[in-house]
Coordinates of C-alpha atoms in Angstrom, one line a residue:
Chain A
M657 CA -152.6 -92.5 -17.9
I658 CA -155.9 -90.9 -17.0
C659 CA -159.2 -91.6 -18.8
Q660 CA -159.7 -88.8 -21.4
E661 CA -163.5 -88.9 -20.9
C662 CA -164.0 -88.5 -17.2
N663 CA -160.4 -87.3 -16.3
Q664 CA -160.7 -89.1 -13.0
K665 CA -160.1 -92.8 -13.2
P666 CA -157.0 -94.4 -14.7
A667 CA -157.4 -95.5 -18.3
A668 CA -157.8 -99.2 -18.7
L669 CA -158.6 -99.5 -22.4
H670 CA -156.4 -98.1 -25.2
F671 CA -157.6 -98.0 -28.7
T672 CA -155.7 -97.0 -31.8
K673 CA -157.8 -96.3 -34.8
I674 CA -156.2 -96.0 -38.2
I675 CA -158.5 -94.6 -40.8
N676 CA -157.0 -93.8 -44.2
G677 CA -153.6 -93.6 -42.7
E678 CA -154.7 -91.2 -40.0
K679 CA -154.0 -92.4 -36.5
T680 CA -156.2 -91.5 -33.5
E681 CA -155.6 -92.8 -30.0
V682 CA -158.3 -93.1 -27.4
H683 CA -157.7 -93.9 -23.7
L684 CA -160.7 -94.6 -21.5
C685 CA -161.4 -96.1 -18.2
E686 CA -163.6 -99.2 -18.2
K687 CA -166.7 -97.4 -17.1
C688 CA -166.5 -94.7 -19.8
A689 CA -165.6 -97.2 -22.4
Q690 CA -168.7 -99.2 -21.6
E691 CA -170.8 -96.1 -21.8
K692 CA -169.3 -95.1 -25.1
G693 CA -170.0 -98.6 -26.3
E694 CA -166.6 -98.9 -27.9
M695 CA -165.6 -101.8 -25.8
F696 CA -166.3 -105.4 -26.8
I697 CA -168.3 -106.2 -23.8
F698 CA -168.8 -109.8 -23.0
N699 CA -172.4 -110.4 -22.2
G700 CA -173.8 -113.8 -22.6
E701 CA -173.2 -116.1 -25.5
S702 CA -173.7 -113.4 -28.1
G703 CA -170.4 -111.9 -27.0
F704 CA -168.9 -108.6 -28.0
A705 CA -170.1 -105.9 -30.3
F706 CA -169.0 -107.9 -33.2
N707 CA -170.0 -105.4 -35.9
N708 CA -167.9 -102.6 -34.4
L709 CA -165.0 -104.9 -34.5
L710 CA -165.6 -106.1 -37.9
A711 CA -165.8 -102.7 -39.5
G712 CA -162.6 -101.9 -37.7
L713 CA -160.9 -105.1 -39.1
L714 CA -161.5 -103.9 -42.6
N715 CA -160.5 -100.3 -41.8
I716 CA -163.7 -99.1 -43.2
D717 CA -165.3 -96.0 -41.7
P718 CA -168.8 -96.1 -43.1
T719 CA -169.2 -92.3 -42.8
F720 CA -166.1 -91.9 -44.9
Q721 CA -166.9 -94.1 -47.8
K722 CA -169.4 -92.3 -49.9
P723 CA -168.1 -88.7 -50.1
S724 CA -164.6 -89.9 -50.8
Q725 CA -165.6 -91.8 -53.9
S726 CA -165.3 -89.9 -57.1
P727 CA -168.3 -89.9 -59.4
F728 CA -166.3 -91.4 -62.2
H729 CA -165.4 -94.6 -60.4
Q730 CA -168.7 -95.3 -58.7
E731 CA -168.0 -98.7 -57.3
E732 CA -170.8 -101.2 -57.4
I733 CA -172.0 -102.3 -54.0
L734 CA -171.8 -106.0 -53.6
Q735 CA -175.1 -107.6 -53.0
C736 CA -176.1 -111.2 -52.4
E737 CA -178.4 -112.5 -55.2
N738 CA -180.2 -114.9 -52.9
C739 CA -181.0 -112.8 -49.9
S740 CA -180.2 -109.2 -51.1
M741 CA -177.9 -108.5 -48.3
T742 CA -175.2 -105.9 -49.2
F743 CA -171.7 -105.9 -47.8
P744 CA -172.2 -102.6 -45.9
Q745 CA -175.3 -104.2 -44.3
F746 CA -173.2 -107.2 -43.3
L747 CA -170.7 -104.9 -41.7
K748 CA -173.4 -103.1 -39.8
I749 CA -175.0 -106.2 -38.3
G750 CA -172.1 -108.6 -38.3
R751 CA -174.3 -111.5 -39.5
F752 CA -174.9 -113.0 -42.9
G753 CA -178.3 -113.3 -44.5
C754 CA -177.9 -116.7 -46.0
A755 CA -175.5 -119.4 -47.0
H756 CA -175.0 -117.9 -50.4
C757 CA -173.4 -114.7 -48.8
Y758 CA -170.2 -116.7 -48.2
E759 CA -169.8 -117.1 -51.9
T760 CA -170.8 -113.5 -52.8
F761 CA -168.5 -111.9 -50.3
K762 CA -165.7 -114.4 -50.4
E763 CA -162.9 -112.0 -51.4
Q764 CA -163.8 -109.5 -48.7
L765 CA -164.3 -112.2 -46.2
K766 CA -160.8 -113.8 -46.5
P767 CA -159.0 -111.2 -44.4
V768 CA -161.8 -111.1 -41.9
L769 CA -161.7 -114.9 -41.4
R770 CA -157.9 -114.8 -41.1
R771 CA -158.1 -112.3 -38.3
L772 CA -161.0 -114.0 -36.5
H773 CA -159.4 -117.5 -36.6
S774 CA -155.8 -116.7 -36.1
G775 CA -154.7 -117.0 -39.7
N776 CA -157.0 -119.8 -40.8
W777 CA -159.4 -119.3 -43.6
T778 CA -160.2 -122.8 -44.9
H779 CA -162.1 -125.5 -43.2
N780 CA -160.3 -128.5 -41.8
G781 CA -162.9 -130.5 -39.9
K782 CA -165.9 -132.6 -40.3
I783 CA -167.5 -133.0 -43.8
P784 CA -171.2 -134.0 -44.2
K785 CA -171.5 -137.6 -45.4
R786 CA -173.6 -136.7 -48.4
I787 CA -170.8 -134.8 -50.0
G788 CA -168.0 -136.2 -47.9
G789 CA -166.8 -139.0 -50.1
G790 CA -166.5 -136.8 -53.2
I791 CA -164.5 -134.1 -51.5
H792 CA -162.0 -136.5 -50.0
L793 CA -161.5 -138.2 -53.3
R794 CA -161.1 -135.0 -55.2
K795 CA -158.5 -133.7 -52.7
Q796 CA -156.6 -137.0 -52.9
I797 CA -156.7 -136.8 -56.7
E798 CA -155.4 -133.2 -56.7
E799 CA -152.5 -134.2 -54.4
L800 CA -151.6 -137.2 -56.6
K801 CA -151.7 -135.0 -59.7
S802 CA -149.1 -132.6 -58.3
E803 CA -147.0 -135.6 -57.3
L804 CA -147.3 -136.9 -60.8
S805 CA -146.0 -133.8 -62.4
E806 CA -143.2 -133.6 -59.9
S807 CA -142.1 -137.2 -60.7
I808 CA -142.2 -136.4 -64.4
T809 CA -140.0 -133.4 -64.0
R810 CA -137.6 -135.6 -62.0
E811 CA -137.8 -138.2 -64.8
E812 CA -139.0 -140.9 -62.5
F813 CA -141.3 -142.5 -65.1
E814 CA -141.9 -145.8 -63.4
K815 CA -143.2 -144.0 -60.3
A816 CA -145.2 -141.6 -62.5
A817 CA -146.9 -144.6 -64.1
E818 CA -147.8 -146.0 -60.7
I819 CA -149.3 -142.6 -59.7
R820 CA -151.2 -142.3 -63.0
D821 CA -152.9 -145.7 -62.4
E822 CA -153.7 -144.7 -58.9
I823 CA -155.3 -141.5 -60.1
R824 CA -157.4 -143.4 -62.7
A825 CA -158.6 -145.8 -60.0
L826 CA -159.7 -142.9 -57.8
E827 CA -161.4 -141.1 -60.7
N828 CA -163.4 -144.2 -61.4
K829 CA -164.3 -144.5 -57.8
L830 CA -165.4 -140.8 -57.8
A831 CA -167.6 -141.3 -60.9
N832 CA -169.2 -144.4 -59.3
S833 CA -169.8 -142.7 -56.0
Q834 CA -171.5 -139.8 -57.7
E835 CA -173.8 -142.0 -59.8
G836 CA -174.6 -144.0 -56.7
G837 CA -175.2 -140.9 -54.6
E838 CA -177.7 -139.3 -56.9
Chain B
M94 CA -194.5 -128.6 -3.5
S95 CA -191.9 -130.2 -1.2
L96 CA -188.2 -129.3 -1.8
E97 CA -187.4 -132.8 -2.6
R98 CA -190.0 -133.1 -5.4
F99 CA -189.0 -129.7 -6.7
L100 CA -185.4 -130.8 -6.9
N101 CA -186.3 -134.0 -8.7
Q102 CA -187.9 -132.0 -11.4
A103 CA -185.4 -129.1 -11.5
V104 CA -182.1 -130.8 -11.3
S105 CA -180.6 -132.1 -14.6
S106 CA -178.2 -134.9 -14.7
W107 CA -175.1 -132.8 -15.2
M108 CA -175.8 -131.0 -11.9
S109 CA -176.4 -134.0 -9.7
E110 CA -173.9 -136.5 -11.1
E111 CA -170.2 -136.6 -10.8
G112 CA -167.8 -136.9 -13.7
P113 CA -164.1 -137.2 -14.1
D114 CA -162.1 -134.5 -12.3
S115 CA -165.4 -133.2 -10.9
D116 CA -163.6 -131.7 -7.8
I117 CA -162.6 -128.9 -10.2
V118 CA -164.5 -129.3 -13.5
L119 CA -168.2 -128.9 -13.0
S120 CA -169.3 -129.5 -16.6
S121 CA -168.3 -129.9 -20.2
R122 CA -170.3 -128.6 -23.0
I123 CA -170.2 -129.0 -26.8
R124 CA -172.2 -126.8 -29.2
L125 CA -172.5 -127.3 -32.9
A126 CA -174.0 -124.6 -35.1
R127 CA -175.8 -125.8 -38.3
N128 CA -178.0 -124.2 -40.9
F129 CA -180.4 -125.4 -43.6
E130 CA -179.0 -124.9 -47.0
S131 CA -182.3 -123.7 -48.5
Y132 CA -183.5 -121.2 -46.0
K133 CA -182.3 -117.7 -45.2
F134 CA -180.5 -117.3 -41.9
P135 CA -182.5 -116.1 -38.9
T136 CA -181.3 -112.5 -39.4
L137 CA -183.3 -112.2 -42.6
F138 CA -185.7 -115.2 -42.8
S139 CA -189.4 -114.7 -43.2
H140 CA -192.0 -115.9 -40.8
D141 CA -192.9 -118.7 -43.2
E142 CA -189.4 -119.9 -43.5
A143 CA -189.1 -120.0 -39.7
K144 CA -192.2 -122.1 -39.5
M145 CA -191.0 -124.4 -42.2
I146 CA -187.8 -125.0 -40.3
I147 CA -189.7 -126.0 -37.1
A148 CA -192.0 -128.2 -39.2
N149 CA -189.0 -129.8 -40.8
M150 CA -187.5 -130.6 -37.4
E151 CA -190.8 -131.9 -36.1
E152 CA -190.9 -134.3 -39.1
V153 CA -187.4 -135.4 -38.3
I154 CA -188.2 -136.4 -34.8
A155 CA -191.5 -138.0 -35.8
K156 CA -189.8 -140.2 -38.3
S157 CA -187.0 -141.6 -36.1
D158 CA -185.5 -141.0 -32.7
L159 CA -182.2 -141.6 -31.3
Q160 CA -182.5 -144.5 -29.0
R161 CA -179.5 -143.6 -26.9
F162 CA -180.9 -140.2 -26.0
G163 CA -184.5 -141.2 -25.3
Q164 CA -187.6 -139.3 -26.0
M165 CA -187.3 -135.7 -27.2
E166 CA -189.8 -132.9 -26.6
L167 CA -190.2 -129.8 -28.7
L168 CA -191.0 -126.6 -26.9
K169 CA -191.9 -123.4 -28.8
I170 CA -190.8 -120.1 -27.3
E171 CA -194.0 -118.3 -28.2
E172 CA -196.0 -120.9 -26.2
M173 CA -193.9 -120.6 -23.1
Q174 CA -194.5 -118.5 -20.0
P175 CA -191.7 -115.9 -19.2
L176 CA -190.8 -117.8 -16.0
Q177 CA -190.5 -121.1 -17.8
K178 CA -188.1 -119.5 -20.3
R179 CA -186.1 -118.0 -17.5
V180 CA -185.7 -121.4 -15.8
L181 CA -184.4 -123.0 -19.0
V182 CA -181.9 -120.1 -19.4
E183 CA -180.8 -120.6 -15.8
K184 CA -180.3 -124.3 -16.5
H185 CA -178.2 -123.4 -19.6
L186 CA -180.6 -125.4 -21.8
I187 CA -181.4 -122.4 -23.9
S188 CA -179.6 -119.1 -24.4
P189 CA -180.9 -115.7 -23.3
H190 CA -180.9 -114.8 -27.0
L191 CA -183.4 -117.6 -27.8
A192 CA -185.6 -116.7 -24.9
E193 CA -185.8 -113.0 -25.5
D194 CA -185.0 -112.2 -29.1
S195 CA -186.1 -115.2 -31.1
P196 CA -189.8 -115.0 -31.7
Y197 CA -189.8 -118.1 -33.9
G198 CA -187.5 -120.0 -31.6
A199 CA -188.0 -123.5 -30.3
V200 CA -186.0 -126.1 -28.4
L201 CA -185.8 -129.9 -28.5
L202 CA -185.0 -131.4 -25.2
T203 CA -184.1 -134.9 -24.2
E204 CA -185.6 -136.3 -21.0
N205 CA -182.3 -136.2 -19.0
E206 CA -181.5 -132.8 -20.4
E207 CA -178.1 -133.8 -21.5
V208 CA -179.0 -132.7 -25.0
S209 CA -180.8 -129.6 -26.1
I210 CA -181.2 -128.5 -29.7
M211 CA -182.1 -124.8 -30.1
I212 CA -184.0 -124.0 -33.3
N213 CA -184.1 -120.6 -35.0
E214 CA -181.7 -118.9 -32.6
E215 CA -178.7 -117.1 -34.3
D216 CA -178.4 -120.2 -36.5
H217 CA -181.2 -122.5 -37.6
I218 CA -179.9 -125.3 -35.4
R219 CA -177.6 -125.4 -32.4
I220 CA -176.9 -128.8 -31.0
Q221 CA -175.8 -128.7 -27.4
C222 CA -174.5 -131.5 -25.2
L223 CA -173.8 -130.9 -21.5
F224 CA -172.0 -133.5 -19.5
P225 CA -170.8 -133.5 -15.8
G226 CA -167.1 -133.3 -15.1
L227 CA -164.4 -133.2 -17.7
Q228 CA -165.9 -135.2 -20.6
L229 CA -165.2 -133.1 -23.7
S230 CA -164.6 -136.1 -26.0
E231 CA -167.7 -137.9 -24.8
A232 CA -169.8 -134.7 -25.3
L233 CA -168.3 -134.3 -28.8
D234 CA -169.2 -137.9 -29.7
A235 CA -172.7 -137.3 -28.6
A236 CA -173.0 -134.1 -30.5
N237 CA -171.6 -135.7 -33.6
E238 CA -174.0 -138.6 -33.3
I239 CA -176.9 -136.1 -33.2
D240 CA -175.4 -134.1 -36.1
D241 CA -175.2 -137.3 -38.2
W242 CA -178.7 -138.2 -37.4
L243 CA -180.0 -134.8 -38.5
E244 CA -177.7 -134.6 -41.5
D245 CA -179.3 -137.8 -42.8
K246 CA -182.6 -135.8 -43.4
I247 CA -181.5 -132.2 -43.7
H248 CA -179.1 -130.6 -46.2
F249 CA -176.9 -128.4 -44.1
A250 CA -175.3 -125.3 -45.6
F251 CA -171.7 -126.4 -46.2
D252 CA -169.0 -125.4 -48.6
E253 CA -165.6 -127.1 -49.1
K254 CA -163.6 -124.0 -48.3
H255 CA -165.5 -122.5 -45.4
G256 CA -167.0 -125.6 -43.9
Y257 CA -170.3 -125.4 -42.1
L258 CA -171.8 -122.0 -42.9
T259 CA -173.1 -120.0 -40.0
S260 CA -174.9 -116.7 -39.5
C261 CA -171.8 -115.1 -37.8
P262 CA -168.4 -115.6 -39.3
T263 CA -167.0 -116.2 -35.8
N264 CA -168.6 -119.7 -35.8
V265 CA -167.9 -120.7 -39.4
G266 CA -166.0 -123.9 -40.2
T267 CA -166.7 -126.5 -37.6
G268 CA -169.5 -124.4 -35.9
L269 CA -168.0 -125.9 -32.7
R270 CA -167.8 -124.2 -29.4
A271 CA -166.4 -126.4 -26.7
S272 CA -166.5 -125.1 -23.1
V273 CA -165.6 -126.2 -19.7
M274 CA -166.9 -124.8 -16.4
M275 CA -164.3 -124.9 -13.7
H276 CA -164.3 -124.1 -9.9
L277 CA -161.0 -122.3 -9.2
P278 CA -161.0 -121.0 -5.6
G279 CA -157.4 -122.0 -5.0
L280 CA -156.1 -119.9 -7.9
I281 CA -158.2 -117.0 -6.7
L282 CA -157.1 -117.2 -3.0
T283 CA -153.5 -117.5 -4.0
Q284 CA -154.0 -114.6 -6.5
Q285 CA -152.7 -116.5 -9.5
I286 CA -155.8 -116.1 -11.6
N287 CA -154.9 -112.7 -13.0
R288 CA -151.7 -114.0 -14.3
I289 CA -153.2 -117.1 -15.8
I290 CA -156.2 -115.6 -17.7
P291 CA -154.1 -113.5 -20.1
A292 CA -151.9 -116.5 -20.8
I293 CA -154.9 -118.6 -21.7
N294 CA -156.3 -115.8 -23.9
Q295 CA -153.1 -115.9 -26.0
L296 CA -153.8 -119.5 -26.8
G297 CA -156.9 -118.7 -28.7
L298 CA -159.2 -119.6 -25.8
V299 CA -161.6 -117.4 -23.9
V300 CA -162.0 -117.3 -20.1
R301 CA -165.1 -115.8 -18.6
G302 CA -166.5 -115.6 -15.1
I303 CA -169.9 -117.1 -15.4
Y304 CA -173.0 -116.0 -13.6
G305 CA -171.1 -112.8 -12.7
E306 CA -171.4 -109.5 -14.5
G307 CA -168.4 -108.4 -16.5
S308 CA -165.1 -109.9 -15.4
E309 CA -166.1 -110.8 -11.9
A310 CA -166.6 -114.5 -11.4
L311 CA -169.5 -115.3 -9.1
G312 CA -168.7 -118.3 -6.9
N313 CA -165.2 -118.6 -8.4
I314 CA -166.6 -120.4 -11.4
F315 CA -165.0 -119.8 -14.8
Q316 CA -165.9 -120.9 -18.3
I317 CA -163.1 -121.6 -20.7
S318 CA -163.9 -122.1 -24.4
N319 CA -162.4 -122.0 -27.8
Q320 CA -162.5 -118.9 -30.0
I321 CA -161.3 -120.4 -33.2
T322 CA -163.7 -122.5 -35.2
L323 CA -162.1 -122.5 -38.6
G324 CA -159.0 -124.3 -39.8
K325 CA -158.8 -126.8 -37.0
S326 CA -160.5 -130.2 -36.8
E327 CA -163.2 -130.8 -34.1
E328 CA -160.9 -133.2 -32.3
D329 CA -158.0 -130.8 -32.3
I330 CA -160.2 -128.0 -30.9
G331 CA -161.3 -130.4 -28.1
R332 CA -157.8 -131.7 -27.5
D333 CA -156.3 -128.1 -27.3
L334 CA -158.9 -127.1 -24.8
K335 CA -158.5 -130.2 -22.8
G336 CA -154.7 -129.7 -22.6
V337 CA -155.2 -126.2 -21.1
V338 CA -157.9 -127.4 -18.8
S339 CA -155.7 -130.3 -17.5
Q340 CA -152.9 -127.8 -16.7
L341 CA -155.4 -125.6 -14.9
I342 CA -156.6 -128.6 -12.9
S343 CA -153.1 -129.4 -11.7
Q344 CA -152.4 -125.7 -10.9
E345 CA -155.6 -125.5 -8.9
R346 CA -154.7 -128.7 -7.0
S347 CA -151.3 -127.4 -6.1
A348 CA -152.7 -124.1 -5.1
R349 CA -155.1 -126.0 -2.7
E350 CA -152.2 -128.0 -1.3
A351 CA -150.1 -124.9 -0.8
L352 CA -153.1 -123.3 1.1
R353 CA -153.4 -126.3 3.3
K354 CA -149.7 -126.1 4.2
T355 CA -149.5 -122.4 4.8
S356 CA -152.9 -121.4 6.2
N357 CA -154.7 -124.6 7.2
I358 CA -156.5 -123.1 10.2
Q359 CA -157.5 -119.9 8.3
L360 CA -158.9 -121.9 5.5
E361 CA -160.8 -124.2 7.8
D362 CA -162.2 -121.2 9.6
R363 CA -163.3 -119.6 6.3
V364 CA -165.0 -122.8 5.2
F365 CA -166.9 -123.3 8.4
R366 CA -167.9 -119.7 8.7
S367 CA -169.4 -119.9 5.2
L368 CA -171.2 -123.1 6.1
G369 CA -172.5 -121.3 9.2
V370 CA -173.9 -118.5 7.1
L371 CA -175.5 -120.8 4.7
S372 CA -177.1 -123.0 7.4
N373 CA -178.3 -120.1 9.5
S374 CA -179.0 -116.9 7.5
R375 CA -182.6 -115.7 6.9
I376 CA -181.8 -113.2 4.1
I377 CA -179.0 -113.8 1.6
E378 CA -178.1 -112.1 -1.6
S379 CA -176.9 -114.1 -4.6
K380 CA -173.4 -112.8 -4.4
E381 CA -172.9 -113.8 -0.8
A382 CA -174.6 -117.1 -1.4
A383 CA -172.2 -117.8 -4.3
R384 CA -169.2 -116.9 -2.3
C385 CA -170.2 -119.2 0.6
L386 CA -171.2 -122.0 -1.6
S387 CA -167.8 -121.9 -3.2
D388 CA -166.1 -122.0 0.2
V389 CA -168.3 -124.9 1.3
R390 CA -167.6 -126.8 -1.9
L391 CA -163.8 -126.2 -1.4
G392 CA -164.2 -127.5 2.2
I393 CA -165.9 -130.7 0.9
D394 CA -163.2 -131.2 -1.8
M395 CA -160.4 -130.7 0.7
G396 CA -161.9 -133.0 3.4
Y397 CA -162.8 -130.3 6.0
I398 CA -166.5 -131.0 5.6
E399 CA -167.9 -134.5 5.4
K400 CA -171.3 -135.8 4.7
I401 CA -172.4 -133.1 2.3
S402 CA -172.6 -134.1 -1.3
K403 CA -170.2 -132.4 -3.7
T404 CA -172.8 -131.5 -6.2
I405 CA -174.4 -129.0 -3.9
L406 CA -172.5 -126.2 -5.5
N407 CA -173.6 -126.9 -9.0
E408 CA -177.1 -127.5 -7.8
L409 CA -177.6 -124.5 -5.6
M410 CA -175.8 -122.1 -7.9
I411 CA -178.5 -122.9 -10.4
L412 CA -181.5 -123.2 -8.1
T413 CA -180.9 -120.0 -6.2
Q414 CA -181.2 -117.9 -9.3
P415 CA -184.2 -115.6 -9.6
G416 CA -186.2 -117.8 -12.1
F417 CA -185.9 -120.9 -10.1
L418 CA -186.7 -119.2 -6.8
Q419 CA -189.9 -117.8 -8.3
Q420 CA -190.8 -121.2 -9.8
Y421 CA -190.4 -122.8 -6.4
A422 CA -192.4 -120.1 -4.7
G423 CA -195.1 -120.5 -7.4
G424 CA -195.3 -116.8 -8.3
S425 CA -193.3 -113.7 -8.9
L426 CA -191.1 -112.3 -6.1
R427 CA -189.5 -108.9 -5.5
P428 CA -185.7 -108.9 -5.0
H429 CA -186.0 -108.6 -1.2
E430 CA -188.4 -111.5 -1.1
R431 CA -186.1 -113.6 -3.3
D432 CA -183.3 -113.1 -0.8
I433 CA -185.5 -114.5 2.0
R434 CA -186.6 -117.4 -0.3
R435 CA -183.0 -118.1 -1.2
A436 CA -181.9 -118.3 2.4
A437 CA -184.8 -120.6 3.2
L438 CA -184.1 -122.9 0.2
I439 CA -180.4 -123.2 1.1
R440 CA -181.2 -124.0 4.7
E441 CA -183.7 -126.6 3.8
R442 CA -181.4 -128.2 1.2
L443 CA -178.6 -128.4 3.8
Q444 CA -181.0 -130.1 6.3
M445 CA -181.8 -132.7 3.7
E446 CA -178.1 -133.5 3.7
Q447 CA -178.0 -134.1 7.4
Q448 CA -181.0 -136.4 7.3
K449 CA -179.3 -138.6 4.7

């Protein structure tokens, strides 16, 4: 396949864009792609043109959005209360404005995170010590609670009692650690 | 300044020391991205917030220091000369982004340059530990120790679901980027690299030629790093990367053995020709220098060349970059003058080896 831009070199990059169900294919050689800026060029630590990719991930074409909205259902634009960043702004620059943005945009963010981190969207690593204890305990308590209801449905009451005591002990520990922590 | 004195000042420990598997792995690096909970991220923060962050960091180092890492020095980007910044970039101690696009940036450096903490780059804080050879878990331990030390005094942005919050969602979660720099001439000469890179990419890792532009790897040096930062623990990210790196090491070693068996004399010829170019040329471009340095390093690792230290590749790849050459020359140089300087520096450095 020949590059559709210069019609000279073989196409090395193939894009398929799907916008509102309409499919467009683009075939470019490396040089033309670079010039068009549609390629995720690796240059230094900052990496590829992340914002282009991000808008693509969400299948949002910014030029498309406004005219297609009917005046009756004017959707509110999501905006972070803390730093005033809007979601379209985030898409444009690919960076958040503050820590609070993660909470503000959490629904929109989930599919993005899944695609960026091969399906993962929740943290599974280090936890700061200052909140660490609490989180671990709460997770443990949640797990035990679901175990408890399971054993009750299975009518294993002796085991259920054991689990209940364990939960109480952990809840006490949690209360103590929070008092101590403040 | 004599070359020897210049080297003493310019060479950081990861360049001159050898680590595990250092015939193939030049260095291991761990980077942790962290942000203050209470300030806006560098994309939006105000001048005052940026200053507060630097002041906060100054306070942290004034209060206590980490014995193990020695004295730390804080350098502000706005107070640095362009050449000074460039040299730090060439040493991988700061990123080009910090040097060029972070007006409120600063960096905390330890004396041996094993640890650098970038301030107000894309994130408020980026802890970076650079070790010679394959020492990912050692570098991770060091980075964690620094993280714990900072965390004691700073409330980092963190939430239970997303982990450590970063400016860019590609870093969220652990904020961890682990990377390994590898010298892979055997896989290039046996033309296996083009088959291997896509396979590695499929495992959620990124392979890049470093120093080179685009995909071309200058000096046959590649950097392999993790892409995924969310959903895996720090240890797992390190372990997964190490697993792939170990496989690459064994493939590179068998490629070198195969080369010795099938084209011993050709390889020996190539190595010594390159040594000849490096010890005799009067003008040398960085591309040619990198190619020859890679050959010579391969020759040392495979026993063709004796009496030249292995770390010469790491050292000279760094020191023959434009920033360093100009620092050594004591002023700015045009590209043509740099090529002359580069040739002279390499010749002189090789003579130092003979006198040892």
